[in-house]
Short mmCIF file of C-alpha atoms in Angstrom, two decimals:
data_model
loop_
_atom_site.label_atom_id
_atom_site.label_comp_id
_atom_site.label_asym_id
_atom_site.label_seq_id
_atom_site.Cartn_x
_atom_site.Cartn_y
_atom_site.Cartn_z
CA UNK A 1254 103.17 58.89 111.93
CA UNK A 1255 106.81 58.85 111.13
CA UNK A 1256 109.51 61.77 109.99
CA UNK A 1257 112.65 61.23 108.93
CA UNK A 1258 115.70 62.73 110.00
CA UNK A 1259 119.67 62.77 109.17
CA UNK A 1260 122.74 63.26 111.46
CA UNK A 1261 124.11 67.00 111.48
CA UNK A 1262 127.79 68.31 111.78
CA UNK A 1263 126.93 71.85 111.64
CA UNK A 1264 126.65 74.26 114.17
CA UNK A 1265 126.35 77.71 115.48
CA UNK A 1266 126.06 80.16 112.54
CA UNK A 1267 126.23 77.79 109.78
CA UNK A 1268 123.05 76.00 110.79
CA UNK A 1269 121.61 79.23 108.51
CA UNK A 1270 122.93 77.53 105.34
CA UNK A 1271 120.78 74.43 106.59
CA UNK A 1272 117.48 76.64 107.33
CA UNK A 1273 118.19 77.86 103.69
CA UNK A 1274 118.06 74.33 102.49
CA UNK A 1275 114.50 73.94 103.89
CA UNK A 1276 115.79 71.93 106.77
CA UNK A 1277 115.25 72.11 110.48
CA UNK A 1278 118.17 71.82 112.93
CA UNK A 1279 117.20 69.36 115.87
CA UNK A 1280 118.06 67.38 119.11
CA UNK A 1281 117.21 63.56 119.99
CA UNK A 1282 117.64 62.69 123.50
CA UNK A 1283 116.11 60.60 125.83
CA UNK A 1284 115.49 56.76 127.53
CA UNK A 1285 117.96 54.67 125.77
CA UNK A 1286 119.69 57.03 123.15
CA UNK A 1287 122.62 59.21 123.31
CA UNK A 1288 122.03 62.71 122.40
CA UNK A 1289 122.08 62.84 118.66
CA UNK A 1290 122.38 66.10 116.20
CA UNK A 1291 119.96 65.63 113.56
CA UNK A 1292 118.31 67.70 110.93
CA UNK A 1293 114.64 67.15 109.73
CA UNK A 1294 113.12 68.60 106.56
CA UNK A 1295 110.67 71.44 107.10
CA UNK A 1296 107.92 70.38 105.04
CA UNK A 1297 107.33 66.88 105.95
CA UNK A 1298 108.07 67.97 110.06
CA UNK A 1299 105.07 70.63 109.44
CA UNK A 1300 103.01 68.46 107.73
CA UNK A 1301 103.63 66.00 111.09
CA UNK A 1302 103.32 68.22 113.36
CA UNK A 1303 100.05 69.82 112.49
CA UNK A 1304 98.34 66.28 112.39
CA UNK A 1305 100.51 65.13 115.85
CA UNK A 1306 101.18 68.28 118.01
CA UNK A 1307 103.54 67.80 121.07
CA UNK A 1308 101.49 65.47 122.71
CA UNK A 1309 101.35 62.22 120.10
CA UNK A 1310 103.32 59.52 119.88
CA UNK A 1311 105.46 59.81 116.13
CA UNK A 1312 108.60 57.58 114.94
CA UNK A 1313 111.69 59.77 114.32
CA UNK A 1314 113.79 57.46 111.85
CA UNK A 1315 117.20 58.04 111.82
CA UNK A 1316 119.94 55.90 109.97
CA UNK A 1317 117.40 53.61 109.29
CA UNK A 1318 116.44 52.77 113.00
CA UNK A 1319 112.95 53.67 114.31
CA UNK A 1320 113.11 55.73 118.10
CA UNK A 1321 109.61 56.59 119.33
CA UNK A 1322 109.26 60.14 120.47
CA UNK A 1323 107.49 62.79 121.27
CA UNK A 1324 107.53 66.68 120.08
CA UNK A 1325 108.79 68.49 123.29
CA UNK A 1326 109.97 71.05 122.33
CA UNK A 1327 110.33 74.05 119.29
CA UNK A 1328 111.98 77.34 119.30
CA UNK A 1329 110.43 79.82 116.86
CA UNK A 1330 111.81 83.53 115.67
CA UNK A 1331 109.63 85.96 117.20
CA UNK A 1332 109.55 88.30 114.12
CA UNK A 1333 109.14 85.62 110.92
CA UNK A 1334 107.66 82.80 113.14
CA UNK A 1335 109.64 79.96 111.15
CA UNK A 1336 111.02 77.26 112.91
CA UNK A 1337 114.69 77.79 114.41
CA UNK A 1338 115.11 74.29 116.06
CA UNK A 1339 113.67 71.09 117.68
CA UNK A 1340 113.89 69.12 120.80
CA UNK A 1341 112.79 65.42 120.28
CA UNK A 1342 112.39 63.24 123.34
CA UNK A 1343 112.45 59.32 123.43
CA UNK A 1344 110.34 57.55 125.30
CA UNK A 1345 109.46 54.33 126.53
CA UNK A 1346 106.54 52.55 125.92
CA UNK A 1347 105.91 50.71 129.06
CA UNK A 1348 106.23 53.72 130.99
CA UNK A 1349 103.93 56.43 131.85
CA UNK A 1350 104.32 59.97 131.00
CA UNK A 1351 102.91 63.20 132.13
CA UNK A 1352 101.10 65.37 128.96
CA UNK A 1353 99.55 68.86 128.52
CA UNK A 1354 96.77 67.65 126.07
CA UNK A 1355 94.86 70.62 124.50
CA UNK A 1356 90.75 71.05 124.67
CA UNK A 1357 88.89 71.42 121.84
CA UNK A 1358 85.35 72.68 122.78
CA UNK A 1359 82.60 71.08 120.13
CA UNK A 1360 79.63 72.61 119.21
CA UNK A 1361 77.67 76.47 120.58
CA UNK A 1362 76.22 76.46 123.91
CA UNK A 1363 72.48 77.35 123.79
CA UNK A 1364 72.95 79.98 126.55
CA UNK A 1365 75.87 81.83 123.98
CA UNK A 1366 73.43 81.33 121.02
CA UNK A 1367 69.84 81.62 122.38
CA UNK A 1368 69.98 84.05 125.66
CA UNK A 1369 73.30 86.38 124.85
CA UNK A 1370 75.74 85.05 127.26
CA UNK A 1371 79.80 84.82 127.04
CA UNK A 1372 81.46 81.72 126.75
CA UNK A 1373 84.85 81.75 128.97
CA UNK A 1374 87.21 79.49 128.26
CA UNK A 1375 89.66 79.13 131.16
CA UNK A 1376 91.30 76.19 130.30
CA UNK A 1377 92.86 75.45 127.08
CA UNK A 1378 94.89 72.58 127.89
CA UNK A 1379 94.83 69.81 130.81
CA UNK A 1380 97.36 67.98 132.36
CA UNK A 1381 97.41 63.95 132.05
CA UNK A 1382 99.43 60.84 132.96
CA UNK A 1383 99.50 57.75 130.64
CA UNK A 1384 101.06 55.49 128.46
CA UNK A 1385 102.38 56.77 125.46
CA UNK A 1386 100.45 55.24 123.42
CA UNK A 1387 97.27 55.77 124.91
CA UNK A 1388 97.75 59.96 125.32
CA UNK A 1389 94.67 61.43 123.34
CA UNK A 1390 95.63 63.93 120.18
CA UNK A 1391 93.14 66.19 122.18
CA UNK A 1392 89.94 66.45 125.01
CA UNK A 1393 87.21 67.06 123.36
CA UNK A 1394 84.16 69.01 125.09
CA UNK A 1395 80.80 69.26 124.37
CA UNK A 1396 78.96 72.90 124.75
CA UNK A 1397 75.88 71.49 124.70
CA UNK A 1398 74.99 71.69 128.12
CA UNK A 1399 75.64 74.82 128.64
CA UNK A 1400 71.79 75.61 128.68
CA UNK A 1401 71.50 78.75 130.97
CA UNK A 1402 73.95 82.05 132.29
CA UNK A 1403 75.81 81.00 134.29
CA UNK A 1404 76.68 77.17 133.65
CA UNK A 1405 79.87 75.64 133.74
CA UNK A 1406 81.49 72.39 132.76
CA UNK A 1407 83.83 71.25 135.20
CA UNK A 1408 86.69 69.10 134.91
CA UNK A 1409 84.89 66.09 136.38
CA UNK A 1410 82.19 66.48 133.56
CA UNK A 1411 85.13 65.81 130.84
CA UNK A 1412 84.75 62.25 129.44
CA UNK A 1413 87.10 59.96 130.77
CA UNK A 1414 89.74 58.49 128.83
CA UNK A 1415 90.42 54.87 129.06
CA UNK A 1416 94.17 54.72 130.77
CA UNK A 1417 94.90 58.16 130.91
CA UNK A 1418 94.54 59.43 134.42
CA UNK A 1419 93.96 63.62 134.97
CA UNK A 1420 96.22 65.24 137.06
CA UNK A 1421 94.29 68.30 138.00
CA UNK A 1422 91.18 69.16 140.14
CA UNK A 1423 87.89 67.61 139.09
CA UNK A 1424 86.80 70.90 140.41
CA UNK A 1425 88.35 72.93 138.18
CA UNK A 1426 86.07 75.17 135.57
CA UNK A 1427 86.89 74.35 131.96
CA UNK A 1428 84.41 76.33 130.22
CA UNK A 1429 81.37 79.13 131.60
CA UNK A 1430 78.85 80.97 130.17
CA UNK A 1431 78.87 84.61 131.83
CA UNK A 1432 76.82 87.76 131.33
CA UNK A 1433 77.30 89.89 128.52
CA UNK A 1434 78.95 92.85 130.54
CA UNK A 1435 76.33 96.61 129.77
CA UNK A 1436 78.12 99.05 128.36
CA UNK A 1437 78.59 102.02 130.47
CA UNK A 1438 76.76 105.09 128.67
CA UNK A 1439 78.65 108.46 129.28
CA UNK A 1440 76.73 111.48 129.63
CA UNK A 1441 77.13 114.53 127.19
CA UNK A 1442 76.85 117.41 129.08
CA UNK A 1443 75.79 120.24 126.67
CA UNK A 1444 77.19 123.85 127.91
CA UNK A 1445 74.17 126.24 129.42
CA UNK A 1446 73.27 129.38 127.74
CA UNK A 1447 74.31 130.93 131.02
CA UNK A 1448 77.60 129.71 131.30
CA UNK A 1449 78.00 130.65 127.58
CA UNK A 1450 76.72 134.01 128.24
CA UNK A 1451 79.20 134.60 131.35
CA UNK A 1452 81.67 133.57 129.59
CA UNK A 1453 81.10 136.09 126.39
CA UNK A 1454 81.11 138.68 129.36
CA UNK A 1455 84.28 137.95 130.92
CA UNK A 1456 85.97 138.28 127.21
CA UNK A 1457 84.36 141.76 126.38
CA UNK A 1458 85.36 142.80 129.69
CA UNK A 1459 89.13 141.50 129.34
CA UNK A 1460 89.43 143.11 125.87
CA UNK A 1461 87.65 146.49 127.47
CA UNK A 1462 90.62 146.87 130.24
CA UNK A 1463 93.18 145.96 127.72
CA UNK A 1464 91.80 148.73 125.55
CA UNK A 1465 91.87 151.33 128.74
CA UNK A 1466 95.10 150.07 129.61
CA UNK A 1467 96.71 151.51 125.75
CA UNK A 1468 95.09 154.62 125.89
CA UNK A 1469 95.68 156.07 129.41
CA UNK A 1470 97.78 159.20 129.28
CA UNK A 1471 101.46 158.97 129.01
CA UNK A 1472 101.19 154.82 128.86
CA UNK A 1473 102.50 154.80 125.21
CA UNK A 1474 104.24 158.30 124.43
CA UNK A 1475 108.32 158.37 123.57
CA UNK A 1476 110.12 160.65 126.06
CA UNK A 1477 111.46 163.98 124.68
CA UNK A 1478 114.99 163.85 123.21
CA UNK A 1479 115.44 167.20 124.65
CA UNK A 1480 114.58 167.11 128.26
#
C-alpha cells in the first residue's frame, strides 16, 4: 500500500485552510529521516488506513522518494471525529518492532448460540514483536471451541504466527463464555386493607380536631371596639 504526501509550510491556525482543502496535516520522523512537515490527502489516507490500520507496513512517498512507515499515530476532534493530524514513523526493515495487533474473533461459539451463555471478550488487541514486514493486519480467533459455559481460549491457544513472537502471557484469557447473569425480580408489595383502613381513620380524625379546633368558643370572634 502506498499514500502520497507533499511538504507543508503552514502552521498553527492556518493548517484550517488545509483541512478545508480536504487535506490532512502530518509528521514523518523516524530511523534515517529528518523530521519532515507533510500534508496527505484525506480521501486516499482513509481509504489506506481502513485496509492498513496502525499496525501494517505502507510506503509514504514524498518528493518522489519511497520511506516505509507505519501509522503511529492520529489525533481526532472529539465532537466531529475528522482527522486533525498524523504521526508517521519510519522504520527499518531489518529490525524488529514491537505492535499492538487487534483480534478479530471468527465465527459464534456453540455455548453463546446453543446453551445461552455470554461471550466476554477481554482482549481486543495483543502485543507482538517482529519484523516489519512480517506483523499480521490482525489475530484472528476461532469461537468454535467454545463448546460449554464456562470455556475460554487462552492466549497460548492463538495460532502462532511465523516470526512474530507474543509478548504477553500465554496464560492470559482472550475470549470466555460466562453465564447469562438472572435478573433480580422485585417484589410489589400491594398496600393491606388494614393499613388502608387506618390510614382513612387517622384523616377523619385529623379533619374532626381541626373542625373542633374553629368552633370552640371565643377561638374566632373579633374583640369589641368598645371595651
Amino acid at each position: 500500500m502506498e499514500i502520497t504526501a507533499e511538504p507543508r509550510n503552514s502552521f498553527g491556525k492556518t493548517v484550517r485552510v488545509l483541512r478545508g482543502k480536504g487535506m490532512i496535516p502530518a509528521e514523518l520522523y523516524g530511523h534515517g529521516t529528518e523530521n519532515l512537515h507533510l500534508t496527505v490527502p484525506k480521501k486516499e489516507f482513509v481509504k489506506v488506513f481502513r485496509a492498513a490500520g496502525e499496525n501494517t507496513l505502507i510506503d509514504l512517498l514524498v518528493s518522489g522518494k519511497k520511506h516505509p512507515v507505519m501509522i503511529h499515530d492520529i489525533a481526532m476532534d472529539p465532537i466531529s471525529e475528522n482527522i486533525l493530524s498524523i504521526d508517521f514513523y519510519q522504520v527499518r526493515l531489518d529490525e524488529a518492532i514491537k505492535v499492538k495487533v487487534p483480534v478479530h474473533f471468527i465465527g459464534e461459539a456453540p455455548a453463546v448460540k446453543e446453551k445461552g451463555g455470554v461471550l466476554v471478550k477481554a482482549m481486543q488487541e495483543i502485543e507482538v514483536e517482529a519484523l516489519p514486514t512480517s506483523i499480521p493486519h490482525a489475530i484472528e480467533v476461532e469461537l468454535k471451541p467454545l463448546t460449554e459455559i464456562g470455556s475460554s481460549i487462552y492466549v497460548k491457544d492463538v495460532v502462532a504466527l511465523k516470526g512474530v513472537k507474543v509478548l504477553v502471557s500465554p496464560e492470559i484469557v482472550v475470549v470466555t463464555v460466562t453465564e447469562k447473569a438472572a435478573e433480580e425480580e422485585i417484589p410489589v408489595v400491594a398496600p393491606s386493607v388494614e393499613s388502608v383502613k387506618v390510614e382513612t381513620e387517622e384523616k377523619k380524625a385529623e379533619r374532626a380536631a381541626k373542625k373542633e379546633a374553629v368552633t370552640e368558643p371565643g377561638a374566632a370572634t373579633k374583640p369589641n371596639a368598645k371595651e
